GROMACS .gro file of C-alpha atoms in nm:
model
  414
    1MET     CA    1   0.000   0.000   0.000
    2MET     CA    2   0.278   0.242   0.091
    3LYS     CA    3   0.462   0.174  -0.238
    4LYS     CA    4   0.170   0.278  -0.457
    5PRO     CA    5   0.215   0.654  -0.413
    6TYR     CA    6   0.581   0.628  -0.514
    7LEU     CA    7   0.487   0.424  -0.820
    8PHE     CA    8   0.222   0.679  -0.905
    9ILE     CA    9   0.465   0.971  -0.877
   10ALA     CA   10   0.723   0.779  -1.081
   11ALA     CA   11   0.461   0.719  -1.350
   12ILE     CA   12   0.377   1.088  -1.355
   13PHE     CA   13   0.744   1.182  -1.403
   14SER     CA   14   0.782   0.921  -1.678
   15LEU     CA   15   0.480   1.071  -1.851
   16LEU     CA   16   0.630   1.416  -1.818
   17LEU     CA   17   0.957   1.310  -1.978
   18ALA     CA   18   0.784   1.123  -2.258
   19ASN     CA   19   0.568   1.421  -2.344
   20SER     CA   20   0.817   1.703  -2.288
   21ALA     CA   21   0.885   1.743  -2.661
   22SER     CA   22   0.518   1.788  -2.744
   23ALA     CA   23   0.418   1.978  -2.431
   24GLU     CA   24   0.403   2.315  -2.604
   25GLN     CA   25   0.203   2.175  -2.890
   26ASP     CA   26  -0.044   2.015  -2.650
   27LYS     CA   27  -0.048   2.332  -2.438
   28LEU     CA   28   0.058   2.132  -2.136
   29ASN     CA   29   0.257   2.306  -1.863
   30ILE     CA   30   0.432   2.093  -1.601
   31SER     CA   31   0.559   2.218  -1.269
   32GLY     CA   32   0.611   2.092  -0.919
   33PHE     CA   33   0.739   2.151  -0.570
   34GLY     CA   34   0.877   1.955  -0.281
   35THR     CA   35   1.037   1.952   0.061
   36LEU     CA   36   1.300   1.725   0.209
   37ALA     CA   37   1.295   1.795   0.580
   38THR     CA   38   1.400   1.644   0.911
   39ALA     CA   39   1.263   1.696   1.260
   40THR     CA   40   1.434   1.607   1.588
   41ALA     CA   41   1.270   1.640   1.929
   42ASP     CA   42   1.407   1.649   2.283
   43THR     CA   43   1.119   1.456   2.437
   44ASN     CA   44   0.942   1.127   2.383
   45LYS     CA   45   0.632   1.243   2.569
   46TYR     CA   46   0.487   1.519   2.348
   47GLN     CA   47   0.662   1.495   2.013
   48PHE     CA   48   0.606   1.716   1.709
   49ARG     CA   49   0.379   1.617   1.423
   50ASN     CA   50   0.287   1.852   1.141
   51ASP     CA   51  -0.090   1.817   1.178
   52ARG     CA   52  -0.353   1.597   1.334
   53SER     CA   53  -0.380   1.370   1.030
   54GLN     CA   54  -0.036   1.222   1.100
   55ALA     CA   55   0.076   0.925   1.303
   56GLU     CA   56   0.443   0.984   1.213
   57PHE     CA   57   0.626   1.227   1.441
   58ALA     CA   58   0.964   1.372   1.531
   59LYS     CA   59   1.199   1.143   1.721
   60LYS     CA   60   1.413   1.197   2.026
   61ASP     CA   61   1.783   1.138   1.962
   62GLY     CA   62   1.710   1.073   1.595
   63VAL     CA   63   1.565   1.231   1.283
   64ALA     CA   64   1.222   1.192   1.126
   65PHE     CA   65   1.173   1.273   0.759
   66ARG     CA   66   0.807   1.187   0.713
   67PRO     CA   67   0.625   1.462   0.906
   68LEU     CA   68   0.737   1.739   0.667
   69SER     CA   69   0.884   1.580   0.353
   70LEU     CA   70   0.665   1.570   0.042
   71ILE     CA   71   0.665   1.588  -0.336
   72GLY     CA   72   0.405   1.751  -0.560
   73VAL     CA   73   0.346   1.762  -0.936
   74GLN     CA   74   0.110   2.005  -1.108
   75LEU     CA   75  -0.028   1.977  -1.460
   76ASP     CA   76  -0.186   2.277  -1.635
   77TYR     CA   77  -0.352   2.198  -1.967
   78SER     CA   78  -0.501   2.474  -2.182
   79LEU     CA   79  -0.821   2.365  -2.353
   80SER     CA   80  -0.890   2.706  -2.508
   81ASN     CA   81  -0.802   3.071  -2.457
   82ASN     CA   82  -1.043   3.095  -2.162
   83LEU     CA   83  -1.060   2.737  -2.032
   84ASP     CA   84  -0.794   2.515  -1.877
   85PHE     CA   85  -0.757   2.212  -1.654
   86VAL     CA   86  -0.536   2.199  -1.344
   87GLY     CA   87  -0.431   1.882  -1.166
   88GLN     CA   88  -0.204   1.865  -0.861
   89PHE     CA   89  -0.082   1.543  -0.703
   90VAL     CA   90   0.096   1.546  -0.367
   91TYR     CA   91   0.251   1.260  -0.176
   92ARG     CA   92   0.306   1.332   0.192
   93GLU     CA   93   0.282   1.146   0.522
   94GLN     CA   94  -0.068   1.027   0.606
   95ASP     CA   95  -0.203   0.689   0.703
   96GLU     CA   96  -0.444   0.666   0.409
   97GLN     CA   97  -0.259   0.653   0.077
   98ASN     CA   98  -0.455   0.618  -0.246
   99ILE     CA   99  -0.526   0.809  -0.566
  100ASN     CA  100  -0.801   1.006  -0.391
  101SER     CA  101  -0.580   1.125  -0.105
  102ILE     CA  102  -0.290   1.211  -0.338
  103THR     CA  103  -0.508   1.420  -0.572
  104GLN     CA  104  -0.493   1.762  -0.412
  105MET     CA  105  -0.648   1.953  -0.702
  106ALA     CA  106  -0.835   1.855  -1.020
  107PHE     CA  107  -1.049   2.133  -1.159
  108LEU     CA  108  -1.158   2.325  -1.466
  109ARG     CA  109  -1.091   2.700  -1.467
  110TYR     CA  110  -1.287   2.935  -1.689
  111ASP     CA  111  -1.206   3.304  -1.733
  112VAL     CA  112  -1.543   3.462  -1.801
  113THR     CA  113  -1.395   3.813  -1.830
  114PRO     CA  114  -1.063   3.964  -1.716
  115SER     CA  115  -1.231   4.031  -1.379
  116TRP     CA  116  -1.445   3.717  -1.333
  117GLN     CA  117  -1.321   3.360  -1.301
  118ILE     CA  118  -1.500   3.032  -1.222
  119ARG     CA  119  -1.343   2.705  -1.108
  120ALA     CA  120  -1.513   2.369  -1.051
  121GLY     CA  121  -1.384   2.032  -0.930
  122ARG     CA  122  -1.141   1.950  -0.652
  123LEU     CA  123  -0.991   2.271  -0.519
  124ALA     CA  124  -0.730   2.346  -0.255
  125ALA     CA  125  -0.900   2.445   0.071
  126ASP     CA  126  -0.902   2.820   0.123
  127ILE     CA  127  -1.009   2.839   0.487
  128PHE     CA  128  -0.712   3.035   0.625
  129HIS     CA  129  -0.456   3.247   0.441
  130PHE     CA  130  -0.195   2.977   0.370
  131SER     CA  131  -0.443   2.689   0.343
  132ASP     CA  132  -0.399   2.656  -0.034
  133THR     CA  133  -0.016   2.678  -0.020
  134ARG     CA  134   0.056   2.510   0.313
  135ASP     CA  135   0.250   2.227   0.145
  136VAL     CA  136   0.446   2.459  -0.088
  137SER     CA  137   0.733   2.537   0.150
  138ILE     CA  138   0.928   2.741  -0.108
  139ALA     CA  139   0.648   3.003  -0.090
  140TYR     CA  140   0.715   3.115   0.270
  141PRO     CA  141   1.023   3.172   0.489
  142TRP     CA  142   0.957   2.908   0.758
  143VAL     CA  143   1.020   2.535   0.744
  144LYS     CA  144   0.645   2.486   0.795
  145VAL     CA  145   0.334   2.695   0.839
  146PRO     CA  146   0.248   2.746   1.210
  147THR     CA  147   0.107   2.421   1.348
  148GLU     CA  148  -0.107   2.604   1.605
  149VAL     CA  149  -0.314   2.747   1.319
  150TYR     CA  150  -0.278   2.506   1.028
  151GLY     CA  151  -0.236   2.178   1.216
  152ILE     CA  152  -0.603   2.209   1.312
  153VAL     CA  153  -0.737   2.285   0.962
  154PRO     CA  154  -0.946   1.977   0.882
  155ALA     CA  155  -0.894   1.946   0.506
  156ARG     CA  156  -0.643   2.032   0.235
  157SER     CA  157  -0.887   1.983  -0.054
  158LEU     CA  158  -1.257   2.045  -0.110
  159ASP     CA  159  -1.493   1.938  -0.388
  160GLY     CA  160  -1.712   2.211  -0.531
  161ALA     CA  161  -1.690   2.537  -0.718
  162ASP     CA  162  -1.580   2.893  -0.658
  163ILE     CA  163  -1.618   3.227  -0.831
  164ARG     CA  164  -1.367   3.510  -0.804
  165TYR     CA  165  -1.397   3.877  -0.885
  166SER     CA  166  -1.084   4.088  -0.905
  167LYS     CA  167  -1.032   4.454  -0.985
  168ARG     CA  168  -0.731   4.679  -0.988
  169TYR     CA  169  -0.754   5.021  -0.827
  170GLU     CA  170  -0.498   5.298  -0.825
  171ASN     CA  171  -0.329   5.196  -0.500
  172PHE     CA  172  -0.434   4.835  -0.447
  173ASN     CA  173  -0.594   4.524  -0.596
  174LEU     CA  174  -0.927   4.387  -0.474
  175SER     CA  175  -1.018   4.018  -0.482
  176VAL     CA  176  -1.348   3.869  -0.367
  177LYS     CA  177  -1.406   3.492  -0.377
  178GLY     CA  178  -1.698   3.271  -0.284
  179PHE     CA  179  -1.689   2.890  -0.260
  180TRP     CA  180  -1.954   2.624  -0.211
  181GLY     CA  181  -1.896   2.251  -0.180
  182LYS     CA  182  -1.804   1.971   0.056
  183GLY     CA  183  -1.499   1.787   0.181
  184GLU     CA  184  -1.350   1.537   0.419
  185SER     CA  185  -1.109   1.597   0.702
  186ASP     CA  186  -0.752   1.471   0.689
  187PHE     CA  187  -0.798   1.309   1.030
  188SER     CA  188  -0.726   0.968   0.880
  189SER     CA  189  -0.473   0.821   1.119
  190LYS     CA  190  -0.550   0.524   1.339
  191ASP     CA  191  -0.670   0.758   1.614
  192PHE     CA  192  -0.890   0.994   1.409
  193GLU     CA  193  -1.158   0.888   1.163
  194PRO     CA  194  -1.243   1.132   0.882
  195ILE     CA  195  -1.524   1.381   0.936
  196THR     CA  196  -1.729   1.471   0.628
  197PHE     CA  197  -1.826   1.835   0.585
  198GLU     CA  198  -2.139   1.920   0.385
  199ASN     CA  199  -2.273   2.249   0.253
  200LEU     CA  200  -1.940   2.424   0.304
  201ARG     CA  201  -1.945   2.793   0.213
  202THR     CA  202  -1.650   3.032   0.217
  203LEU     CA  203  -1.637   3.403   0.149
  204GLY     CA  204  -1.299   3.574   0.123
  205ILE     CA  205  -1.198   3.935   0.062
  206GLU     CA  206  -0.837   4.037  -0.001
  207LEU     CA  207  -0.667   4.371  -0.062
  208THR     CA  208  -0.309   4.368  -0.191
  209ALA     CA  209  -0.060   4.641  -0.275
  210PHE     CA  210   0.313   4.663  -0.338
  211ASP     CA  211   0.415   4.655   0.029
  212TRP     CA  212   0.106   4.535   0.220
  213SER     CA  213  -0.192   4.301   0.207
  214VAL     CA  214  -0.499   4.226   0.419
  215ALA     CA  215  -0.729   3.923   0.385
  216LEU     CA  216  -1.048   3.824   0.565
  217LYS     CA  217  -1.205   3.479   0.522
  218HIS     CA  218  -1.512   3.320   0.676
  219THR     CA  219  -1.619   2.956   0.633
  220ARG     CA  220  -1.938   2.790   0.750
  221THR     CA  221  -2.015   2.420   0.721
  222GLU     CA  222  -2.204   2.129   0.879
  223ALA     CA  223  -2.044   1.806   0.999
  224ASP     CA  224  -2.210   1.500   0.847
  225ASN     CA  225  -2.091   1.237   1.093
  226ASP     CA  226  -1.922   1.165   1.426
  227ASN     CA  227  -1.600   0.975   1.472
  228PHE     CA  228  -1.601   0.649   1.667
  229ASP     CA  229  -1.512   0.800   2.005
  230ILE     CA  230  -1.781   1.067   1.992
  231ALA     CA  231  -2.044   0.818   1.876
  232GLN     CA  232  -1.962   0.578   2.161
  233VAL     CA  233  -1.968   0.847   2.431
  234THR     CA  234  -2.289   1.013   2.312
  235SER     CA  235  -2.468   0.677   2.302
  236ALA     CA  236  -2.357   0.598   2.657
  237VAL     CA  237  -2.462   0.942   2.787
  238GLU     CA  238  -2.806   0.900   2.630
  239LEU     CA  239  -2.858   0.584   2.838
  240LEU     CA  240  -2.850   0.800   3.154
  241GLN     CA  241  -3.189   0.952   3.066
  242PRO     CA  242  -3.381   0.742   3.328
  243PHE     CA  243  -3.150   0.880   3.600
  244TRP     CA  244  -3.091   1.231   3.464
  245SER     CA  245  -3.356   1.425   3.273
  246GLY     CA  246  -3.095   1.627   3.084
  247ALA     CA  247  -2.908   1.326   2.943
  248ALA     CA  248  -3.063   1.331   2.594
  249ASP     CA  249  -3.005   1.703   2.542
  250PHE     CA  250  -2.648   1.681   2.670
  251SER     CA  251  -2.582   1.382   2.446
  252ASP     CA  252  -2.696   1.586   2.146
  253SER     CA  253  -2.467   1.873   2.245
  254LEU     CA  254  -2.165   1.639   2.237
  255ARG     CA  255  -2.227   1.530   1.877
  256LEU     CA  256  -2.042   1.680   1.583
  257ARG     CA  257  -2.295   1.529   1.343
  258ASP     CA  258  -2.529   1.801   1.208
  259ALA     CA  259  -2.341   2.067   1.407
  260THR     CA  260  -2.265   2.398   1.236
  261ILE     CA  261  -1.893   2.482   1.237
  262GLN     CA  262  -1.745   2.822   1.161
  263TYR     CA  263  -1.388   2.931   1.077
  264THR     CA  264  -1.287   3.296   1.058
  265SER     CA  265  -0.943   3.431   0.969
  266LEU     CA  266  -0.785   3.775   0.945
  267TYR     CA  267  -0.439   3.797   0.786
  268ALA     CA  268  -0.217   4.101   0.728
  269ASN     CA  269   0.140   4.165   0.622
  270ARG     CA  270   0.356   4.473   0.568
  271TYR     CA  271   0.700   4.518   0.410
  272LEU     CA  272   0.923   4.784   0.566
  273GLY     CA  273   1.234   4.792   0.352
  274ASP     CA  274   1.416   4.465   0.424
  275TRP     CA  275   1.175   4.380   0.706
  276GLU     CA  276   0.845   4.198   0.686
  277VAL     CA  277   0.583   4.185   0.961
  278SER     CA  278   0.294   3.944   0.911
  279GLY     CA  279   0.036   3.771   1.122
  280GLU     CA  280  -0.295   3.592   1.130
  281LEU     CA  281  -0.571   3.556   1.387
  282SER     CA  282  -0.834   3.286   1.354
  283HIS     CA  283  -1.141   3.179   1.545
  284ILE     CA  284  -1.300   2.834   1.532
  285ASP     CA  285  -1.641   2.759   1.682
  286SER     CA  286  -1.925   2.513   1.652
  287GLU     CA  287  -2.254   2.407   1.807
  288SER     CA  288  -2.085   2.099   1.954
  289VAL     CA  289  -1.910   2.061   2.288
  290ALA     CA  290  -1.657   1.848   2.098
  291LEU     CA  291  -1.535   2.156   1.908
  292ARG     CA  292  -1.554   2.451   2.144
  293PRO     CA  293  -1.446   2.813   2.074
  294SER     CA  294  -1.077   2.833   1.990
  295PHE     CA  295  -0.851   3.131   1.922
  296ASN     CA  296  -0.541   3.070   1.715
  297GLY     CA  297  -0.281   3.289   1.554
  298PHE     CA  298   0.077   3.374   1.470
  299LEU     CA  299   0.306   3.675   1.442
  300ASN     CA  300   0.611   3.670   1.216
  301ILE     CA  301   0.900   3.916   1.186
  302SER     CA  302   1.148   3.852   0.904
  303TYR     CA  303   1.464   4.031   0.792
  304LEU     CA  304   1.602   3.992   0.440
  305TYR     CA  305   1.979   4.019   0.396
  306GLY     CA  306   2.083   3.933   0.042
  307ALA     CA  307   2.000   3.568  -0.018
  308HIS     CA  308   1.933   3.514   0.353
  309THR     CA  309   1.614   3.558   0.555
  310PHE     CA  310   1.620   3.554   0.935
  311TYR     CA  311   1.292   3.528   1.119
  312GLY     CA  312   1.122   3.502   1.454
  313LEU     CA  313   0.781   3.339   1.484
  314PHE     CA  314   0.528   3.321   1.768
  315SER     CA  315   0.214   3.109   1.734
  316PHE     CA  316  -0.058   2.994   1.970
  317ALA     CA  317  -0.372   2.782   2.002
  318GLU     CA  318  -0.600   2.858   2.296
  319THR     CA  319  -0.921   2.685   2.408
  320ASP     CA  320  -1.066   2.694   2.757
  321THR     CA  321  -1.016   2.376   2.959
  322TYR     CA  322  -1.335   2.174   3.000
  323PHE     CA  323  -1.441   2.032   3.338
  324LEU     CA  324  -1.767   1.837   3.345
  325ARG     CA  325  -1.857   1.933   3.704
  326GLU     CA  326  -1.845   2.301   3.614
  327GLU     CA  327  -2.019   2.275   3.276
  328GLN     CA  328  -2.284   2.018   3.374
  329PRO     CA  329  -2.328   2.021   3.754
  330GLU     CA  330  -2.639   1.797   3.724
  331PHE     CA  331  -2.444   1.516   3.555
  332PRO     CA  332  -2.468   1.214   3.792
  333ILE     CA  333  -2.101   1.147   3.866
  334ILE     CA  334  -2.105   0.832   4.078
  335PRO     CA  335  -1.871   0.529   4.082
  336ALA     CA  336  -2.079   0.363   3.810
  337THR     CA  337  -2.049   0.667   3.577
  338ALA     CA  338  -1.699   0.790   3.671
  339GLU     CA  339  -1.537   0.635   3.365
  340LEU     CA  340  -1.807   0.774   3.135
  341ALA     CA  341  -1.757   1.119   3.288
  342MET     CA  342  -1.386   1.095   3.210
  343PHE     CA  343  -1.458   1.004   2.846
  344VAL     CA  344  -1.702   1.295   2.817
  345GLU     CA  345  -1.419   1.526   2.922
  346GLU     CA  346  -1.191   1.351   2.672
  347VAL     CA  347  -1.436   1.422   2.387
  348ALA     CA  348  -1.450   1.787   2.496
  349SER     CA  349  -1.070   1.809   2.522
  350THR     CA  350  -0.940   1.623   2.215
  351LEU     CA  351  -0.988   1.929   1.989
  352ALA     CA  352  -0.920   2.182   2.265
  353HIS     CA  353  -0.558   2.267   2.193
  354ARG     CA  354  -0.360   2.484   2.434
  355GLN     CA  355  -0.002   2.551   2.335
  356LYS     CA  356   0.231   2.837   2.244
  357SER     CA  357   0.541   2.808   2.025
  358PHE     CA  358   0.840   3.036   1.977
  359SER     CA  359   1.067   2.981   1.678
  360VAL     CA  360   1.375   3.137   1.527
  361GLY     CA  361   1.500   3.039   1.186
  362TRP     CA  362   1.715   3.104   0.883
  363ARG     CA  363   1.635   3.064   0.514
  364TRP     CA  364   1.912   3.065   0.254
  365ASP     CA  365   1.802   3.095  -0.109
  366LEU     CA  366   2.064   2.887  -0.289
  367LYS     CA  367   1.885   2.943  -0.620
  368GLU     CA  368   1.564   3.105  -0.728
  369ASN     CA  369   1.387   2.771  -0.690
  370LEU     CA  370   1.592   2.612  -0.410
  371ALA     CA  371   1.613   2.715  -0.044
  372PHE     CA  372   1.779   2.569   0.265
  373LYS     CA  373   1.602   2.630   0.596
  374ALA     CA  374   1.688   2.575   0.961
  375GLN     CA  375   1.447   2.637   1.248
  376ILE     CA  376   1.436   2.567   1.620
  377GLU     CA  377   1.104   2.572   1.799
  378ARG     CA  378   1.007   2.576   2.167
  379SER     CA  379   0.649   2.471   2.246
  380ASP     CA  380   0.488   2.534   2.585
  381ILE     CA  381   0.205   2.284   2.613
  382GLU     CA  382  -0.068   2.324   2.873
  383ALA     CA  383  -0.235   2.041   3.064
  384ARG     CA  384  -0.532   1.896   2.875
  385GLY     CA  385  -0.421   2.087   2.566
  386THR     CA  386  -0.185   1.836   2.407
  387GLY     CA  387  -0.393   1.721   2.108
  388LEU     CA  388  -0.159   1.874   1.849
  389ARG     CA  389   0.132   1.661   1.971
  390ALA     CA  390   0.209   1.295   1.905
  391ARG     CA  391   0.134   1.135   2.239
  392ASN     CA  392  -0.008   0.824   2.407
  393GLY     CA  393  -0.306   0.792   2.637
  394LEU     CA  394  -0.589   1.034   2.708
  395VAL     CA  395  -0.564   1.411   2.670
  396VAL     CA  396  -0.734   1.460   3.009
  397ASP     CA  397  -0.447   1.274   3.177
  398ASP     CA  398  -0.176   1.491   3.020
  399GLU     CA  399   0.021   1.744   3.221
  400ALA     CA  400   0.188   2.068   3.117
  401SER     CA  401   0.523   2.031   2.948
  402VAL     CA  402   0.782   2.199   2.726
  403ALA     CA  403   0.911   2.050   2.399
  404HIS     CA  404   1.192   2.163   2.169
  405THR     CA  405   1.214   2.062   1.802
  406LEU     CA  406   1.494   2.123   1.552
  407PHE     CA  407   1.409   2.134   1.180
  408PHE     CA  408   1.624   2.130   0.866
  409ALA     CA  409   1.473   2.147   0.520
  410LEU     CA  410   1.545   2.180   0.151
  411SER     CA  411   1.250   2.339  -0.030
  412PHE     CA  412   1.236   2.348  -0.407
  413SER     CA  413   1.017   2.404  -0.710
  414PHE     CA  414   1.058   2.299  -1.072
   0.00000   0.00000   0.00000
């Protein structure tokens, strides 16, 4: 199973070489990107992983390549002056490996007018600012996008359609985009079953100029199912109805299924000579106790010196800690229900991340399409807020800790 993606990528490259002579005639443009990266941690307790879809993680006293290394190929085929097809195939670390998971994008793009554009098919998720380029490491200074913001994003690709309007003004460019569709979360490791999102709508507005940009995005969707843990806990809580009149209502509040989920993001950046200041604030909320209000964000300061970029990065994920006795004082916590009460708190804590990370790093542009990066990161992880880390056991049993991770990466495009 694990060999199939490599065979698929090899087949793609063979196809590219075989058709390179006739690419211009067929109006086929071939490009790609990739990252070869290592991660080393100083702890075995709460080790780094790039996002919640991964089982692979950084190793203590060793190096791990899989959390951040990937390869992507993109095909752009022009069908007419106004219509083209785009396909992007990315192999990266995730437990589920098949043609569906590797296909990041596969859509038709139609330019209605110079200002209006329509796309339909599989599109890169555009929930936060870097959602559609999160795997293209050559596009940003860091080794990775901030985990506290993007490690929580549930999907890299969505199936549907979007429409974009863009207009150039004297001092800035305006872009407005709306999307409607559906998708599935990348929570596909042995610990997290995929969640399907239906009726997903996104509205984004972006202003860009020579030395600044501002973007606001809002996404609203409904979860179509619960994972195994949530389904088991909600069913058990519902059985308490003969002893507690509020059991059925509380059971419903724990479900993700049919719950409305909202993501909001505000991004801004400003260039000041050789300096860049950028940051993003996001808010995640839902109607379910399993996904409670969360504030996330990052602040980046970068300095460009010739072919070198030096940066400092602060990022955070903050959700209030959930205690059943405080939230549901009528819940009958007795010896017979003590274990169930603990699992209720686990459901409410699994997506309640509480950690802050401080990073410093260096990017060296060896060529226009090749960069070496080094980054060291310190993460302060709060008790019951460890869900972003690779760990064993229950989140509710976890204590506060500090973890350090060292990254090296080669990022490239072709």
